Coordinates of C-alpha atoms in Angstrom, one line a residue:
M1 CA 0.0 0.0 0.0
R2 CA 2.9 2.4 0.8
A3 CA 4.5 1.7 -2.5
G4 CA 1.1 2.3 -4.3
R5 CA 0.6 5.6 -2.5
G6 CA 4.2 6.6 -3.3
S7 CA 3.6 5.9 -7.0
I8 CA 0.4 7.9 -7.0
A9 CA 2.1 10.8 -5.3
T10 CA 4.9 10.7 -7.8
L11 CA 2.5 10.6 -10.8
A12 CA 0.6 13.5 -9.3
M13 CA 3.8 15.6 -8.9
A14 CA 4.8 14.8 -12.4
A15 CA 1.4 15.9 -13.7
L16 CA 1.7 19.2 -11.8
L17 CA 5.1 19.8 -13.3
V18 CA 3.9 19.1 -16.8
A19 CA 1.0 21.4 -16.4
A20 CA 3.2 24.1 -15.0
C21 CA 5.6 23.9 -17.9
G22 CA 2.7 23.7 -20.4
G23 CA 4.1 20.5 -21.9
S24 CA 0.7 18.9 -22.3
S25 CA -1.1 21.9 -23.7
S26 CA -0.7 22.5 -27.4
R27 CA -2.9 25.5 -27.1
A28 CA -0.4 27.2 -24.8
N29 CA 2.3 26.7 -27.5
T30 CA 0.3 28.3 -30.3
P31 CA 0.9 32.1 -30.6
T32 CA -2.2 34.2 -30.9
A33 CA -2.2 36.3 -34.2
H34 CA -2.6 40.0 -33.6
V35 CA -3.8 42.7 -36.0
A36 CA -2.1 46.1 -35.4
D37 CA -4.2 49.2 -35.0
H38 CA -1.9 51.6 -36.8
C39 CA -1.3 52.6 -40.4
P40 CA 2.0 53.2 -42.2
D41 CA 2.7 56.7 -43.5
M42 CA 1.9 56.6 -47.2
A43 CA 4.1 59.6 -47.8
K44 CA 7.3 58.1 -46.4
P45 CA 8.9 55.5 -48.8
D46 CA 11.4 54.3 -46.2
E47 CA 8.6 53.5 -43.8
L48 CA 6.5 51.8 -46.4
S49 CA 9.4 49.7 -47.6
A50 CA 10.3 48.5 -44.1
F51 CA 6.7 48.0 -42.9
D52 CA 6.0 44.3 -42.2
F53 CA 2.5 44.0 -43.7
A54 CA 2.2 40.3 -43.1
T55 CA 3.0 40.4 -39.4
E56 CA 1.2 43.7 -38.6
Y57 CA -2.1 42.7 -40.3
A58 CA -2.0 38.9 -40.0
L59 CA -1.7 38.3 -43.8
S60 CA -0.1 35.6 -46.0
H61 CA 3.1 36.7 -47.6
A62 CA 1.5 36.8 -51.0
A63 CA -1.3 39.1 -49.8
A64 CA 1.3 41.2 -47.9
D65 CA 3.4 41.6 -51.1
K66 CA 0.3 42.6 -53.1
L67 CA -0.7 45.2 -50.5
K68 CA 2.9 46.6 -50.2
A69 CA 3.2 46.9 -54.0
A70 CA -0.1 48.8 -54.2
A71 CA 0.9 51.1 -51.4
L72 CA 4.3 51.9 -53.0
A73 CA 2.6 52.4 -56.4
T74 CA 0.2 54.9 -54.8
M75 CA 3.2 56.8 -53.4
E76 CA 4.9 56.8 -56.9
V77 CA 1.8 58.0 -58.6
S78 CA 1.6 60.9 -56.1
T79 CA 5.2 61.8 -56.7
L80 CA 4.7 61.7 -60.5
A81 CA 1.5 63.8 -60.3
D82 CA 3.4 66.5 -58.3
K83 CA 6.2 66.5 -60.8
L84 CA 4.0 66.7 -63.9
D85 CA 1.8 69.5 -62.4
A86 CA 4.9 71.6 -61.7
D87 CA 7.1 70.8 -64.7
L88 CA 4.5 70.4 -67.4
G89 CA 2.7 73.5 -66.1
I90 CA 5.8 75.6 -66.5
A91 CA 6.6 74.2 -70.0
C92 CA 3.1 74.4 -71.4
A93 CA 2.6 77.9 -69.9
Q94 CA 5.8 79.1 -71.6
I95 CA 4.6 77.6 -75.0
A96 CA 1.2 79.3 -74.7
T97 CA 2.8 82.6 -73.7
D98 CA 5.4 82.5 -76.5
L99 CA 2.5 82.0 -79.0
G100 CA 0.7 85.1 -77.7
T101 CA -1.8 83.5 -75.3
K102 CA -2.2 85.3 -72.0
G103 CA -3.6 83.6 -68.9
D104 CA -3.1 82.6 -65.3
W105 CA -3.4 78.8 -65.4
R106 CA -4.1 77.0 -62.1
S107 CA -2.7 73.6 -63.1
G108 CA -0.4 71.8 -65.5
S109 CA -3.5 70.4 -67.2
D110 CA -5.0 73.9 -67.8
A111 CA -1.7 75.2 -69.1
C112 CA -1.3 72.3 -71.5
A113 CA -4.8 72.8 -72.8
A114 CA -4.0 76.4 -73.5
A115 CA -0.8 75.4 -75.2
I116 CA -2.6 73.0 -77.5
K117 CA -5.0 75.7 -78.6
A118 CA -2.2 78.2 -79.1
V119 CA -0.2 75.8 -81.3
H120 CA -3.4 74.9 -83.2
D121 CA -4.2 78.5 -83.9
A122 CA -0.7 79.3 -85.0
R123 CA -0.6 76.3 -87.2
A124 CA -3.9 77.3 -88.8
K125 CA -2.5 80.8 -89.6
V126 CA 0.5 79.3 -91.4
G127 CA -1.9 77.4 -93.6
S128 CA -2.0 74.0 -95.3
K129 CA 0.6 74.9 -98.0
A130 CA 3.5 74.6 -95.5
T131 CA 4.7 71.3 -94.1
A132 CA 6.2 71.4 -90.6
K133 CA 8.9 69.1 -89.4
L134 CA 10.1 68.9 -85.8
V135 CA 13.8 68.0 -85.7
T136 CA 14.7 66.6 -82.3
I137 CA 17.9 65.2 -81.0
P138 CA 17.1 62.8 -78.1
P139 CA 19.1 63.7 -75.0
L140 CA 21.1 61.4 -72.8
C141 CA 18.8 60.0 -70.1
T142 CA 20.2 58.1 -67.1
V143 CA 19.0 56.5 -63.9
D144 CA 20.7 54.8 -60.9
A145 CA 21.8 51.4 -62.3
S146 CA 20.8 49.6 -59.1
L147 CA 17.3 51.2 -58.8
M148 CA 15.3 48.4 -60.3
T149 CA 17.1 45.7 -58.3
K150 CA 16.6 47.6 -55.1
C151 CA 12.9 48.2 -55.9
A152 CA 12.2 44.6 -56.9
S153 CA 13.7 43.2 -53.8
I154 CA 11.4 45.3 -51.6
C155 CA 8.0 44.4 -53.1
D156 CA 8.2 40.7 -53.9
S157 CA 9.4 38.4 -51.1
S158 CA 8.8 35.3 -53.1
I159 CA 11.7 35.7 -55.5
P160 CA 15.2 34.5 -54.4
A161 CA 17.8 37.3 -54.2
D162 CA 19.8 35.9 -57.2
R163 CA 16.7 36.3 -59.5
V164 CA 15.8 39.8 -58.4
K165 CA 18.8 41.5 -60.0
A166 CA 17.7 43.7 -62.9
E167 CA 20.4 44.0 -65.6
C168 CA 21.0 47.2 -67.6
P169 CA 22.5 46.4 -71.0
L170 CA 23.4 50.0 -71.8
K171 CA 25.3 52.1 -69.3
A172 CA 26.9 55.6 -69.4
G173 CA 29.7 57.0 -67.4
R174 CA 33.2 58.4 -67.5
C175 CA 35.6 56.3 -69.7
D176 CA 39.3 56.5 -69.0
G177 CA 40.0 54.3 -71.9
N178 CA 38.6 54.1 -75.5
C179 CA 34.8 54.7 -75.8
D180 CA 33.0 52.5 -78.4
G181 CA 29.6 54.2 -78.5
N182 CA 28.3 57.8 -78.1
C183 CA 30.4 60.4 -76.4
E184 CA 28.4 63.3 -74.9
V185 CA 30.6 66.4 -75.2
K186 CA 30.1 70.1 -74.4
S187 CA 32.3 71.2 -77.4
A188 CA 34.8 69.0 -79.3
K189 CA 35.9 67.9 -82.7
C190 CA 33.8 64.9 -83.8
D191 CA 35.2 62.4 -86.4
G192 CA 31.8 60.8 -87.0
N193 CA 28.2 61.6 -86.6
C194 CA 27.2 64.6 -84.5
A195 CA 23.8 64.9 -82.9
G196 CA 23.4 68.3 -81.4
T197 CA 24.8 71.6 -82.7
C198 CA 27.7 72.2 -85.0
E199 CA 30.0 75.2 -85.5
G200 CA 31.2 74.6 -89.0
Q201 CA 30.3 72.7 -92.2
V202 CA 27.5 70.1 -91.9
K203 CA 25.9 67.4 -94.0
G204 CA 22.7 66.0 -92.5
I205 CA 19.4 67.0 -90.9
C206 CA 19.3 70.7 -89.9
G207 CA 16.7 72.0 -87.5
G208 CA 17.7 75.6 -88.0
R209 CA 18.5 77.8 -91.0
C210 CA 20.3 75.9 -93.7
R211 CA 22.8 78.0 -95.7
G212 CA 24.1 76.0 -98.6
T213 CA 22.0 73.4 -100.3
C214 CA 18.9 71.4 -99.2
D215 CA 18.6 68.1 -101.1
G216 CA 20.9 69.5 -103.7
K217 CA 19.0 72.8 -104.2
P218 CA 20.3 76.2 -103.1
S219 CA 19.0 77.1 -99.6
S220 CA 19.1 80.0 -97.1
S221 CA 16.2 79.0 -94.9
G222 CA 14.7 75.9 -93.3
C223 CA 15.5 72.5 -94.8
A224 CA 13.2 69.5 -94.5
G225 CA 15.8 67.2 -96.2
I226 CA 19.6 67.0 -96.1
C227 CA 21.4 70.2 -95.6
V228 CA 25.0 70.6 -96.9
G229 CA 26.6 73.8 -95.7
T230 CA 26.0 75.4 -92.3
C231 CA 23.1 75.1 -89.9
D232 CA 22.5 78.3 -88.0
K233 CA 20.7 78.2 -84.6
G234 CA 19.4 74.7 -84.9
A235 CA 19.9 71.0 -84.0
I236 CA 21.7 68.8 -86.5
N237 CA 22.1 65.1 -86.9
G238 CA 24.9 64.2 -89.3
E239 CA 28.5 65.0 -90.2
C240 CA 30.0 68.0 -88.6
K241 CA 33.3 69.4 -89.9
G242 CA 33.9 71.6 -87.0
T243 CA 33.0 71.8 -83.3
C244 CA 30.2 69.5 -82.2
S245 CA 28.2 70.1 -79.0
G246 CA 26.0 67.2 -78.1
S247 CA 26.5 63.5 -78.8
C248 CA 29.3 62.2 -81.1
K249 CA 29.3 58.7 -82.5
A250 CA 32.9 58.3 -83.6
K251 CA 33.8 56.1 -86.6
A252 CA 36.2 54.2 -84.4
P253 CA 36.6 53.8 -80.6
G254 CA 38.6 56.6 -79.1
I255 CA 39.2 58.9 -76.2
C256 CA 36.0 60.5 -74.9
N257 CA 36.4 63.7 -72.8
G258 CA 32.7 63.6 -71.7
I259 CA 30.2 60.8 -70.9
C260 CA 30.6 57.6 -72.8
T261 CA 27.4 55.7 -73.5
G262 CA 28.2 52.2 -74.6
A263 CA 31.4 50.1 -74.2
C264 CA 34.7 51.2 -72.8
T265 CA 38.0 49.4 -72.8
V266 CA 38.1 49.9 -69.0
E267 CA 35.3 49.8 -66.5
L268 CA 33.1 52.9 -66.7
S269 CA 33.4 55.2 -63.7
D270 CA 30.2 56.4 -61.9
A271 CA 28.2 54.3 -64.3
R272 CA 24.4 54.8 -64.6
C273 CA 21.8 53.0 -66.6
A274 CA 21.2 54.7 -70.0
G275 CA 18.6 52.4 -71.4
E276 CA 15.8 50.0 -70.5
F277 CA 16.3 47.6 -67.7
K278 CA 15.9 43.9 -68.2
T279 CA 13.0 43.5 -65.9
P280 CA 13.5 40.9 -63.1
D281 CA 11.3 37.9 -62.7
V282 CA 8.9 39.5 -60.1
S283 CA 5.2 39.8 -59.9
T284 CA 3.3 42.2 -62.2
D285 CA 2.2 44.3 -59.2
C286 CA 5.8 44.7 -58.1
R287 CA 6.9 45.5 -61.7
A288 CA 4.3 48.1 -62.2
R289 CA 5.5 50.0 -59.1
C290 CA 9.1 49.7 -60.0
E291 CA 8.5 51.0 -63.6
L292 CA 7.0 54.2 -62.0
A293 CA 10.0 54.5 -59.7
V294 CA 12.3 54.5 -62.8
M295 CA 10.1 57.2 -64.5
N296 CA 10.3 59.3 -61.4
Q297 CA 14.0 59.1 -61.0
T298 CA 15.2 59.2 -64.6
E299 CA 17.2 62.4 -65.4
C300 CA 17.6 63.7 -69.0
A301 CA 19.7 66.5 -70.5
T302 CA 17.8 69.2 -72.3
P303 CA 17.2 68.0 -75.9
Q304 CA 18.1 69.9 -79.0
V305 CA 15.0 71.0 -80.9
G306 CA 14.3 72.8 -84.2
L307 CA 11.1 73.4 -86.2
V308 CA 11.4 73.4 -90.0
F309 CA 8.8 74.7 -92.5
S310 CA 8.9 73.8 -96.1
G311 CA 6.5 74.9 -98.9
T312 CA 5.3 78.2 -100.5
L313 CA 4.4 80.8 -98.0
S314 CA 3.0 84.4 -98.4
G315 CA 4.6 87.3 -96.5
R316 CA 2.1 87.1 -93.5
E317 CA 2.2 83.3 -93.5
R318 CA 6.0 83.4 -93.4
E319 CA 6.0 85.8 -90.5
T320 CA 3.6 83.5 -88.6
A321 CA 5.8 80.5 -89.4
E322 CA 8.9 82.3 -88.2
S323 CA 7.1 83.3 -84.9
M324 CA 5.9 79.7 -84.4
K325 CA 9.4 78.4 -85.1
N326 CA 11.0 80.8 -82.6
A327 CA 8.4 79.8 -80.0
V328 CA 8.9 76.1 -80.5
D329 CA 12.6 76.3 -80.6
R330 CA 12.6 78.2 -77.3
S331 CA 9.8 76.4 -75.4
F332 CA 9.7 72.8 -76.6
P333 CA 13.1 71.6 -75.1
S334 CA 11.7 71.8 -71.6
L335 CA 8.5 69.9 -72.6
L336 CA 10.4 67.2 -74.5
K337 CA 12.8 66.9 -71.6
I338 CA 9.9 65.8 -69.4
L339 CA 8.5 63.4 -72.0
N340 CA 11.9 61.9 -72.5
E341 CA 12.3 61.3 -68.7
L342 CA 8.9 59.6 -68.6
G343 CA 9.6 57.4 -71.7
D344 CA 7.4 56.3 -74.6
D345 CA 5.4 53.8 -72.4
A346 CA 4.6 56.3 -69.7
G347 CA 0.8 56.2 -70.3
K348 CA 0.7 52.5 -70.3
R349 CA 2.8 52.2 -67.2
V350 CA 0.6 54.7 -65.3
L351 CA -2.5 52.6 -66.3
N352 CA -0.8 49.4 -65.1
A353 CA -0.2 51.1 -61.7
Q354 CA -3.8 52.3 -61.6
A355 CA -4.9 48.7 -62.1
V356 CA -2.6 47.4 -59.3
I357 CA -3.9 50.0 -56.9
E358 CA -7.6 49.5 -57.7
G359 CA -7.2 45.7 -57.7
A360 CA -5.7 45.9 -54.2
R361 CA -8.5 48.2 -53.0
T362 CA -11.2 45.9 -54.2
G363 CA -9.4 42.9 -52.8
L364 CA -8.9 44.0 -49.2
K365 CA -11.4 41.4 -47.9
D366 CA -9.6 38.5 -49.7
M367 CA -6.2 39.7 -48.3
A368 CA -7.7 39.8 -44.8
M369 CA -8.9 36.2 -45.2
S370 CA -5.4 35.0 -46.2
G371 CA -4.3 35.0 -42.6
G372 CA -7.1 32.8 -41.3
A373 CA -10.6 33.0 -40.2
S374 CA -9.7 34.0 -36.6
T375 CA -8.2 37.3 -37.6
A376 CA -10.1 38.0 -40.9
A377 CA -12.7 40.4 -39.5
A378 CA -10.2 42.5 -37.5
S379 CA -7.7 42.5 -40.4
E380 CA -10.4 43.6 -42.9
A381 CA -11.5 46.4 -40.7
Q382 CA -7.9 47.7 -40.3
L383 CA -7.0 47.3 -44.0
T384 CA -10.1 49.3 -44.9
K385 CA -9.3 52.0 -42.4
C386 CA -5.7 52.3 -43.6
F387 CA -5.9 51.8 -47.4
D388 CA -9.4 52.1 -48.8
A389 CA -9.4 56.0 -49.1
P390 CA -5.7 56.3 -50.1
F391 CA -6.1 53.6 -52.8
K392 CA -9.2 55.2 -54.1
A393 CA -7.5 58.6 -54.3
G394 CA -4.4 57.0 -55.8
A395 CA -6.4 55.3 -58.6
A396 CA -8.1 58.6 -59.4
Q397 CA -4.8 60.5 -59.4
A398 CA -3.4 57.9 -61.8
G399 CA -6.2 58.7 -64.2
A400 CA -5.5 62.4 -64.0
V401 CA -1.8 61.8 -64.6
K402 CA -2.7 59.8 -67.7
A403 CA -4.9 62.6 -69.0
E404 CA -2.1 65.2 -68.4
L405 CA 0.4 63.0 -70.2
D406 CA -2.0 62.8 -73.2
Q407 CA -2.2 66.6 -73.2
A408 CA 1.5 67.0 -73.2
L409 CA 1.8 64.6 -76.2
G410 CA -1.0 66.5 -77.8
V411 CA 1.0 69.7 -77.6
R412 CA 4.0 68.0 -79.2
D413 CA 1.9 66.4 -82.0
E414 CA -0.1 69.5 -82.8
V415 CA 3.0 71.2 -84.2
T416 CA 3.4 68.8 -87.1
K417 CA -0.2 67.9 -88.0

């Protein structure tokens, strides 16, 4: 009996110890998911990038990535909207003013609408007998070569680090060896093709006054073909037997005393990306955000621009054409600089970002469910509180940005209709 009572006492003590340590309770070992009651600051990129959406709102990693990409895309759209309203507003207002339109425009959209009308009216006064050709020399545009890789690594946690790297095939920087590509120079002799301005004899496209021959015929004005002679006050693209200011594509690799875009016999110094990134294998949501980041951070030089009229013009038509040419030559470089920084696919990329933002807003409930039924209600309430209004505003802002981009393109295209 003593031994039996001792065994029972021992078992009882063991049970108490197990209970105290929680060894027999699986429920005690399971952490309770918690939904945070605060929102990240949508105006602070560092805070958004570091915010742990999965842990804070009890979401799956896939849902958290989708939410983060949409939040970052909303921030990029806001940045782009501010940039366009300021830069396009100034450029379009200058164009409208130079063409004789007076006004106090409240937004970039209003200024660009005024510019389109001013260009249209001036073009109508020139008449249909004249053909207008806009000669533009695309500027060097660069962006941080590591930008896309850094961006992609932030908004898609499902991709291994070795697959996130975004390659940039075309880079620009200082070349201390021989440059095999374009050399951006302030002023130098160019043994090859000069795209910019030339002090000396030229053979090629002239965006200014061609003094010599135009397509083999004597010329002392605008030339819509090949100018052989000199090109006064205008952009050229062709041979320059003198001093070239702009981009020189040499016939053979050589020393570049400026910025080399292309290959160099030694590693480029301070290299930046000068072309399209090879997009990393990330989600479409993440890619949409990163493409906007590239648009926002690309920097271009001011392009060379020249407007050329050809055709038979009367005295008054000629005066109007000359006034229009002077206005375009003066005002268009700043407009085209912005459009070059945004790129040819700017409108499409803005619409892609809009779809990402709106898709996340309408999918908040599904995101909340991804963490489990026990936290779904609390998660949905918090996600709605934090993101419904900002995402709705971001999607609307993206639409406004697309409309403003279309107007800027309309100003450009109106010149040569």
